[in-house]
Short mmCIF file of N, CA and C in Angstrom, two decimals:
data_model
loop_
_atom_site.label_atom_id
_atom_site.label_comp_id
_atom_site.label_asym_id
_atom_site.label_seq_id
_atom_site.Cartn_x
_atom_site.Cartn_y
_atom_site.Cartn_z
N UNK H 9 0.86 -0.72 0.29
CA UNK H 9 0.66 0.43 -0.13
C UNK H 9 0.50 1.49 -0.19
N UNK H 10 0.51 2.31 -0.84
CA UNK H 10 0.91 3.11 -0.66
C UNK H 10 0.95 5.19 0.32
N UNK H 11 2.32 5.27 0.57
CA UNK H 11 1.49 5.52 2.24
C UNK H 11 2.01 7.20 1.77
N UNK H 12 0.87 8.30 1.94
CA UNK H 12 1.85 9.85 2.57
C UNK H 12 1.62 9.34 3.60
N UNK H 13 3.05 10.42 3.84
CA UNK H 13 2.63 10.88 5.48
C UNK H 13 2.98 12.40 6.22
N UNK H 14 1.85 12.25 7.01
CA UNK H 14 1.05 13.72 7.25
C UNK H 14 2.43 14.40 7.96
N UNK H 15 2.50 15.48 7.75
CA UNK H 15 3.88 16.38 8.70
C UNK H 15 4.03 15.82 9.93
N UNK H 16 2.75 15.38 11.19
CA UNK H 16 3.38 14.80 12.45
C UNK H 16 3.88 13.44 12.24
N UNK H 17 3.52 12.95 11.88
CA UNK H 17 3.35 11.16 11.43
C UNK H 17 4.31 10.91 10.47
N UNK H 18 5.38 11.64 9.68
CA UNK H 18 6.38 12.04 9.22
C UNK H 18 7.58 12.07 10.01
N UNK H 19 7.58 13.23 11.45
CA UNK H 19 8.13 13.83 12.19
C UNK H 19 7.87 12.33 13.20
N UNK H 20 7.24 11.47 13.83
CA UNK H 20 6.98 10.53 14.94
C UNK H 20 8.11 9.75 14.56
N UNK H 21 7.99 9.33 12.99
CA UNK H 21 8.64 8.18 12.33
C UNK H 21 10.19 8.58 11.97
N UNK H 22 11.00 9.63 11.54
CA UNK H 22 12.16 9.68 11.60
C UNK H 22 12.77 10.45 13.14
N UNK H 23 11.64 10.32 13.72
CA UNK H 23 12.74 10.54 15.48
C UNK H 23 12.14 9.75 15.89
N UNK H 24 11.40 8.58 15.83
CA UNK H 24 11.47 7.08 16.48
C UNK H 24 10.89 7.75 18.09
N UNK H 25 9.37 8.42 17.17
CA UNK H 25 8.67 8.74 18.70
C UNK H 25 7.59 7.72 18.90
N UNK H 26 7.45 7.18 20.17
CA UNK H 26 6.23 6.31 20.86
C UNK H 26 5.14 6.97 20.80
N UNK H 27 4.61 8.20 20.12
CA UNK H 27 3.37 8.05 19.83
C UNK H 27 2.62 7.69 17.97
N UNK H 28 4.06 7.55 17.33
CA UNK H 28 3.83 6.29 16.31
C UNK H 28 3.09 5.15 16.68
N UNK H 29 2.20 4.66 16.92
CA UNK H 29 1.18 3.09 16.50
C UNK H 29 2.07 2.19 16.20
N UNK H 30 2.10 0.87 16.88
CA UNK H 30 3.11 0.20 16.20
C UNK H 30 2.63 -0.27 14.44
N UNK H 31 1.00 -0.27 15.23
CA UNK H 31 0.71 -0.46 13.54
C UNK H 31 0.68 0.12 12.16
N UNK H 32 0.93 1.47 12.89
CA UNK H 32 1.60 2.21 11.39
C UNK H 32 2.73 2.49 11.20
N UNK H 33 3.28 2.03 12.41
CA UNK H 33 4.91 1.89 12.07
C UNK H 33 5.52 0.36 11.32
N UNK H 34 4.26 -0.25 11.65
CA UNK H 34 4.51 -1.80 10.41
C UNK H 34 4.20 -1.07 8.93
N UNK H 35 3.52 -0.41 8.89
CA UNK H 35 2.70 0.24 7.41
C UNK H 35 4.19 1.00 6.93
N UNK H 36 3.97 1.68 7.98
CA UNK H 36 5.66 2.64 7.35
C UNK H 36 6.50 1.68 6.38
N UNK H 37 6.74 1.08 7.10
CA UNK H 37 8.13 0.08 7.29
C UNK H 37 7.85 -0.99 5.49
N UNK H 38 6.48 -1.37 5.94
CA UNK H 38 6.55 -2.17 4.89
C UNK H 38 5.91 -1.21 3.34
N UNK H 39 5.03 -0.05 3.58
CA UNK H 39 5.53 1.08 2.20
C UNK H 39 7.33 1.36 1.49
N UNK H 40 7.51 1.47 3.24
CA UNK H 40 8.95 2.21 2.68
C UNK H 40 10.10 1.02 1.92
N UNK H 41 9.62 -0.18 1.90
CA UNK H 41 10.03 -1.52 2.23
C UNK H 41 10.24 -1.42 0.22
N UNK H 42 9.06 -0.97 -0.42
CA UNK H 42 8.44 -1.13 -1.54
C UNK H 42 9.03 -0.21 -1.90
N UNK H 43 9.25 1.13 -1.70
CA UNK H 43 8.95 2.30 -2.49
C UNK H 43 7.62 3.37 -2.62
N UNK H 44 7.23 2.74 -1.29
CA UNK H 44 5.47 3.53 -2.01
C UNK H 44 5.43 4.19 -0.07
N UNK H 45 6.54 4.93 -0.09
CA UNK H 45 6.62 6.00 1.63
C UNK H 45 6.63 7.42 1.00
N UNK H 46 5.85 7.69 0.99
CA UNK H 46 5.24 9.24 0.16
C UNK H 46 4.88 10.39 1.15
N UNK H 47 6.42 11.83 0.87
CA UNK H 47 5.78 13.33 1.34
C UNK H 47 5.44 13.94 -0.02
N UNK H 48 4.50 14.46 0.59
CA UNK H 48 4.85 15.52 0.07
C UNK H 48 5.57 17.22 -0.02
N UNK H 49 5.84 18.03 -0.57
CA UNK H 49 6.71 19.04 -1.00
C UNK H 49 6.40 20.15 0.56
N UNK H 50 4.94 20.39 0.47
CA UNK H 50 4.16 21.09 1.47
C UNK H 50 4.96 20.64 2.83
N UNK H 51 5.00 19.55 3.09
CA UNK H 51 5.11 18.91 4.87
C UNK H 51 6.20 19.92 4.68
N UNK H 52 7.52 20.23 4.38
CA UNK H 52 8.48 21.10 4.32
C UNK H 52 8.05 22.63 4.73
N UNK H 53 7.39 22.99 3.90
CA UNK H 53 7.57 24.30 4.24
C UNK H 53 6.76 24.23 6.03
N UNK H 54 5.52 23.92 6.52
CA UNK H 54 5.13 23.53 7.44
C UNK H 54 5.65 23.25 8.66
N UNK H 55 6.91 22.30 8.49
CA UNK H 55 8.01 22.14 9.53
C UNK H 55 8.32 23.41 9.35
N UNK H 56 9.10 24.11 8.65
CA UNK H 56 9.74 25.39 8.77
C UNK H 56 8.34 26.68 9.24
N UNK H 57 7.14 26.26 8.94
CA UNK H 57 6.67 27.43 9.69
C UNK H 57 6.28 26.76 10.86
N UNK H 58 6.32 25.64 11.84
CA UNK H 58 6.07 25.16 12.44
C UNK H 58 7.29 25.50 13.77
N UNK H 59 8.63 25.91 13.13
CA UNK H 59 9.83 25.80 14.15
C UNK H 59 9.79 27.39 14.20
N UNK H 60 9.38 28.11 13.46
CA UNK H 60 9.37 29.85 13.38
C UNK H 60 8.19 30.02 14.73
N UNK H 61 6.96 29.29 14.97
CA UNK H 61 5.85 29.54 15.24
C UNK H 61 6.39 29.51 17.01
N UNK H 62 7.82 28.34 17.18
CA UNK H 62 8.16 28.05 18.17
C UNK H 62 7.07 26.95 18.95
N UNK H 63 6.50 25.73 17.64
CA UNK H 63 4.95 25.02 18.46
C UNK H 63 5.65 23.58 18.29
N UNK H 64 7.51 23.73 17.39
CA UNK H 64 8.09 22.76 17.25
C UNK H 64 9.67 22.88 17.06
N UNK H 65 10.69 21.89 17.80
CA UNK H 65 12.13 22.43 18.60
C UNK H 65 12.83 21.76 16.78
N UNK H 66 13.35 22.96 16.40
CA UNK H 66 14.22 21.80 15.43
C UNK H 66 15.34 21.31 16.00
N UNK H 67 15.60 20.05 15.42
CA UNK H 67 16.51 18.83 15.84
C UNK H 67 17.77 19.53 14.36
N UNK H 68 16.80 19.27 13.34
CA UNK H 68 18.05 19.42 12.07
C UNK H 68 17.73 20.76 11.21
N UNK H 69 18.61 21.17 10.64
CA UNK H 69 17.57 21.84 9.17
C UNK H 69 16.97 21.05 7.79
N UNK H 70 16.07 21.45 8.02
CA UNK H 70 15.19 21.10 7.03
C UNK H 70 15.40 20.32 5.83
N UNK H 71 16.46 21.58 4.97
CA UNK H 71 16.96 21.15 3.96
C UNK H 71 17.68 19.09 4.56
N UNK H 72 18.63 20.29 5.10
CA UNK H 72 19.55 18.95 5.30
C UNK H 72 18.69 17.06 5.42
N UNK H 73 17.38 17.57 6.35
CA UNK H 73 16.59 16.77 6.86
C UNK H 73 15.82 15.61 5.67
N UNK H 74 15.61 16.90 4.25
CA UNK H 74 14.68 16.17 3.43
C UNK H 74 15.85 15.35 2.30
N UNK H 75 16.82 16.09 2.64
CA UNK H 75 18.31 15.34 1.96
C UNK H 75 17.91 14.42 1.83
N UNK H 76 18.44 14.22 3.41
CA UNK H 76 18.19 12.52 4.47
C UNK H 76 17.46 11.60 3.27
N UNK H 77 16.26 12.03 4.00
CA UNK H 77 15.05 11.76 3.14
C UNK H 77 14.53 11.24 1.83
N UNK H 78 15.25 12.17 0.44
CA UNK H 78 15.69 11.47 -0.60
C UNK H 78 16.28 10.28 -0.70
N UNK H 79 17.86 10.76 0.21
CA UNK H 79 18.27 9.42 -0.53
C UNK H 79 18.42 7.86 0.49
N UNK H 80 17.16 8.03 1.43
CA UNK H 80 16.86 6.78 2.16
C UNK H 80 15.96 6.10 1.15
N UNK H 81 15.33 7.41 -0.06
CA UNK H 81 14.56 6.38 -0.39
C UNK H 81 12.93 7.04 -0.61
N UNK H 82 12.27 7.82 0.48
CA UNK H 82 11.35 8.43 0.57
C UNK H 82 11.09 8.99 -0.89
N UNK H 83 9.67 9.18 -1.19
CA UNK H 83 9.24 9.68 -2.51
C UNK H 83 8.69 10.62 -2.46
N UNK H 84 9.35 12.01 -2.92
CA UNK H 84 8.77 13.60 -2.33
C UNK H 84 8.09 13.57 -3.82
N UNK H 85 6.64 14.00 -3.35
CA UNK H 85 5.38 14.14 -4.54
C UNK H 85 5.63 15.93 -3.97
N UNK H 86 5.54 16.43 -5.91
CA UNK H 86 5.70 17.99 -5.09
C UNK H 86 4.07 18.34 -5.01
N UNK H 87 3.55 19.85 -5.17
CA UNK H 87 2.25 20.03 -5.59
C UNK H 87 1.65 20.39 -6.67
N UNK H 88 1.27 19.94 -7.58
CA UNK H 88 1.51 20.40 -8.90
C UNK H 88 0.03 21.24 -8.81
N UNK H 89 -0.24 21.65 -10.39
CA UNK H 89 -1.64 22.76 -10.26
C UNK H 89 -3.00 21.69 -9.38
N UNK H 90 -3.04 20.55 -9.97
CA UNK H 90 -3.98 19.76 -9.71
C UNK H 90 -4.15 19.12 -8.54
N UNK H 91 -2.84 19.62 -8.43
CA UNK H 91 -2.96 18.94 -6.42
C UNK H 91 -4.07 19.98 -5.74
N UNK H 92 -3.13 21.56 -6.07
CA UNK H 92 -3.30 22.82 -5.40
C UNK H 92 -5.24 23.01 -5.97
N UNK H 93 -5.55 22.80 -7.59
CA UNK H 93 -6.95 22.98 -7.64
C UNK H 93 -7.94 21.93 -6.43
N UNK H 94 -7.34 20.86 -6.95
CA UNK H 94 -8.35 19.21 -6.14
C UNK H 94 -8.55 19.52 -4.75
N UNK H 95 -7.15 20.52 -3.89
CA UNK H 95 -7.35 20.92 -2.41
C UNK H 95 -8.67 21.88 -2.11
N UNK H 96 -8.41 22.89 -3.10
CA UNK H 96 -9.78 23.77 -2.95
C UNK H 96 -10.60 23.50 -2.98
N UNK H 97 -11.09 22.08 -4.10
CA UNK H 97 -12.30 21.71 -3.73
C UNK H 97 -12.65 21.00 -2.96
N UNK H 98 -12.05 20.23 -2.02
CA UNK H 98 -12.55 19.41 -1.11
C UNK H 98 -13.45 20.01 -0.03
N UNK H 99 -14.58 19.18 -0.53
CA UNK H 99 -15.81 19.42 -0.17
C UNK H 99 -15.51 18.56 1.91
N UNK H 100 -16.38 19.96 2.31
CA UNK H 100 -16.83 19.35 3.94
C UNK H 100 -15.52 19.25 4.35
N UNK H 101 -14.26 19.73 3.68
CA UNK H 101 -12.99 19.61 4.80
C UNK H 101 -13.11 21.14 5.70
N UNK H 102 -12.08 20.88 6.91
CA UNK H 102 -11.21 22.02 7.58
C UNK H 102 -10.91 22.53 6.54
N UNK H 103 -10.66 24.25 7.30
CA UNK H 103 -9.95 25.16 5.85
C UNK H 103 -8.38 25.17 6.60
N UNK H 104 -7.84 24.04 6.98
CA UNK H 104 -6.08 24.29 6.37
C UNK H 104 -6.08 23.90 5.88
N UNK H 105 -5.05 25.33 5.28
CA UNK H 105 -4.34 24.84 3.45
C UNK H 105 -3.82 23.16 3.72
N UNK H 106 -2.94 23.22 4.61
CA UNK H 106 -1.62 22.72 4.28
C UNK H 106 -2.32 21.24 4.54
N UNK H 107 -2.97 20.52 5.68
CA UNK H 107 -4.07 19.77 5.05
C UNK H 107 -4.86 18.65 4.21
N UNK H 108 -4.90 20.28 3.82
CA UNK H 108 -5.84 20.34 2.37
C UNK H 108 -5.11 19.66 1.32
N UNK H 109 -3.73 20.18 1.02
CA UNK H 109 -2.53 19.51 0.30
C UNK H 109 -2.36 18.18 0.31
N UNK H 110 -2.55 17.75 1.68
CA UNK H 110 -1.90 16.78 2.06
C UNK H 110 -2.44 16.04 1.46
N UNK H 111 -4.10 15.55 2.03
CA UNK H 111 -5.25 15.00 1.19
C UNK H 111 -5.40 14.39 -0.11
N UNK H 112 -5.10 15.82 -0.84
CA UNK H 112 -5.46 16.19 -2.17
C UNK H 112 -4.01 15.37 -2.63
N UNK H 113 -2.75 15.40 -2.26
CA UNK H 113 -1.75 14.72 -2.52
C UNK H 113 -1.78 12.83 -2.81
N UNK H 114 -2.72 12.84 -1.57
CA UNK H 114 -2.74 11.35 -1.05
C UNK H 114 -4.02 10.86 -2.30
N UNK H 115 -5.24 11.54 -2.87
CA UNK H 115 -6.00 11.42 -3.77
C UNK H 115 -5.44 10.87 -5.37
N UNK H 116 -4.58 12.48 -4.90
CA UNK H 116 -3.84 12.43 -6.53
C UNK H 116 -2.90 11.54 -6.52
N UNK H 117 -2.58 10.82 -5.24
CA UNK H 117 -0.84 9.70 -5.74
C UNK H 117 -1.75 8.06 -4.84
N UNK H 118 -2.86 8.17 -5.75
CA UNK H 118 -3.86 6.63 -5.03
C UNK H 118 -3.18 6.21 -3.97
N UNK H 119 -2.99 7.39 -3.04
CA UNK H 119 -2.42 6.57 -1.41
C UNK H 119 -3.07 6.66 -0.42
N UNK H 120 -3.10 6.02 0.77
CA UNK H 120 -3.33 6.43 2.17
C UNK H 120 -2.76 7.55 2.87
N UNK H 121 -3.24 8.16 3.69
CA UNK H 121 -2.75 9.00 4.40
C UNK H 121 -2.64 8.54 5.80
N UNK H 122 -1.29 8.70 6.50
CA UNK H 122 -1.11 8.68 7.75
C UNK H 122 -1.07 10.02 8.64
N UNK H 123 -1.60 9.65 9.55
CA UNK H 123 -1.70 10.71 10.45
C UNK H 123 -2.78 10.55 11.30
N UNK H 124 -2.62 11.62 11.93
CA UNK H 124 -3.22 11.22 13.86
C UNK H 124 -4.54 12.58 13.63
N UNK H 125 -4.27 13.72 13.15
CA UNK H 125 -4.99 14.31 13.03
C UNK H 125 -6.49 14.01 12.93
N UNK H 126 -7.16 14.31 14.15
CA UNK H 126 -8.68 14.13 13.78
C UNK H 126 -9.50 14.80 12.70
N UNK H 127 -9.45 15.33 12.48
CA UNK H 127 -10.00 16.30 11.32
C UNK H 127 -9.87 15.15 9.58
N UNK H 128 -8.77 15.05 9.86
CA UNK H 128 -8.06 14.33 8.56
C UNK H 128 -8.89 12.85 8.84
N UNK H 129 -8.84 12.00 10.17
CA UNK H 129 -9.26 11.02 10.36
C UNK H 129 -10.83 10.96 10.15
N UNK H 130 -12.07 12.04 10.58
CA UNK H 130 -13.02 12.01 10.45
C UNK H 130 -14.06 12.79 9.04
N UNK H 131 -12.55 12.93 8.59
CA UNK H 131 -13.55 13.46 7.13
C UNK H 131 -14.08 12.61 6.71
N UNK H 132 -15.35 12.76 5.88
CA UNK H 132 -16.25 11.65 5.00
C UNK H 132 -16.05 11.84 3.64
N UNK H 133 -14.81 12.18 3.21
CA UNK H 133 -14.36 11.94 2.20
C UNK H 133 -14.14 10.83 1.53
N UNK H 134 -12.98 10.72 0.67
CA UNK H 134 -12.69 9.15 -0.09
C UNK H 134 -11.55 9.02 0.25
N UNK H 135 -10.67 8.98 0.65
CA UNK H 135 -8.71 8.88 0.93
C UNK H 135 -9.40 8.10 1.75
N UNK H 136 -8.09 7.22 1.72
CA UNK H 136 -8.04 6.03 2.51
C UNK H 136 -6.88 6.52 4.16
N UNK H 137 -6.92 6.25 4.72
CA UNK H 137 -6.54 6.84 5.90
C UNK H 137 -5.88 5.48 7.30
N UNK H 138 -4.73 6.14 7.58
CA UNK H 138 -3.93 5.05 8.31
C UNK H 138 -4.25 5.86 9.64
N UNK H 139 -4.49 5.56 11.33
CA UNK H 139 -4.32 6.15 12.14
C UNK H 139 -2.68 6.23 12.71
N UNK H 140 -2.39 7.42 12.44
CA UNK H 140 -0.71 6.91 13.17
C UNK H 140 -1.08 6.47 14.62
N UNK H 141 -1.62 6.90 15.48
CA UNK H 141 -1.46 6.83 16.65
C UNK H 141 -1.82 5.22 16.73
N UNK H 142 -2.23 4.12 16.05
CA UNK H 142 -2.64 2.91 16.16
C UNK H 142 -1.15 1.65 16.05
#
């Protein structure tokens, strides 16, 4: 199964954070082994923004972290015009633009999104979800 990691899920995975559940971690490892572990380019922006707002501690330079992810085989998905339009058109979805882009990316890539975000998990849309806490 192809998996797109929400921002906190990629942070939890790369920092070996125990909040990432065993089932979610196993799914990520399986996707990684199949070269099906994905990250949206918007995630880098969101991380820089969270560090700037002091809502996330900077452990490593984001560009260095990005390069490491790419070197080990995480697949980077750029935000295309089609993804941007799809994100804007998501119905009954909350207003967070980063979450919209991440979900639209998962839909475009026919992948599940790994998240602990209740707004994404509870959304009635068609994207497949993996609860990062399980």
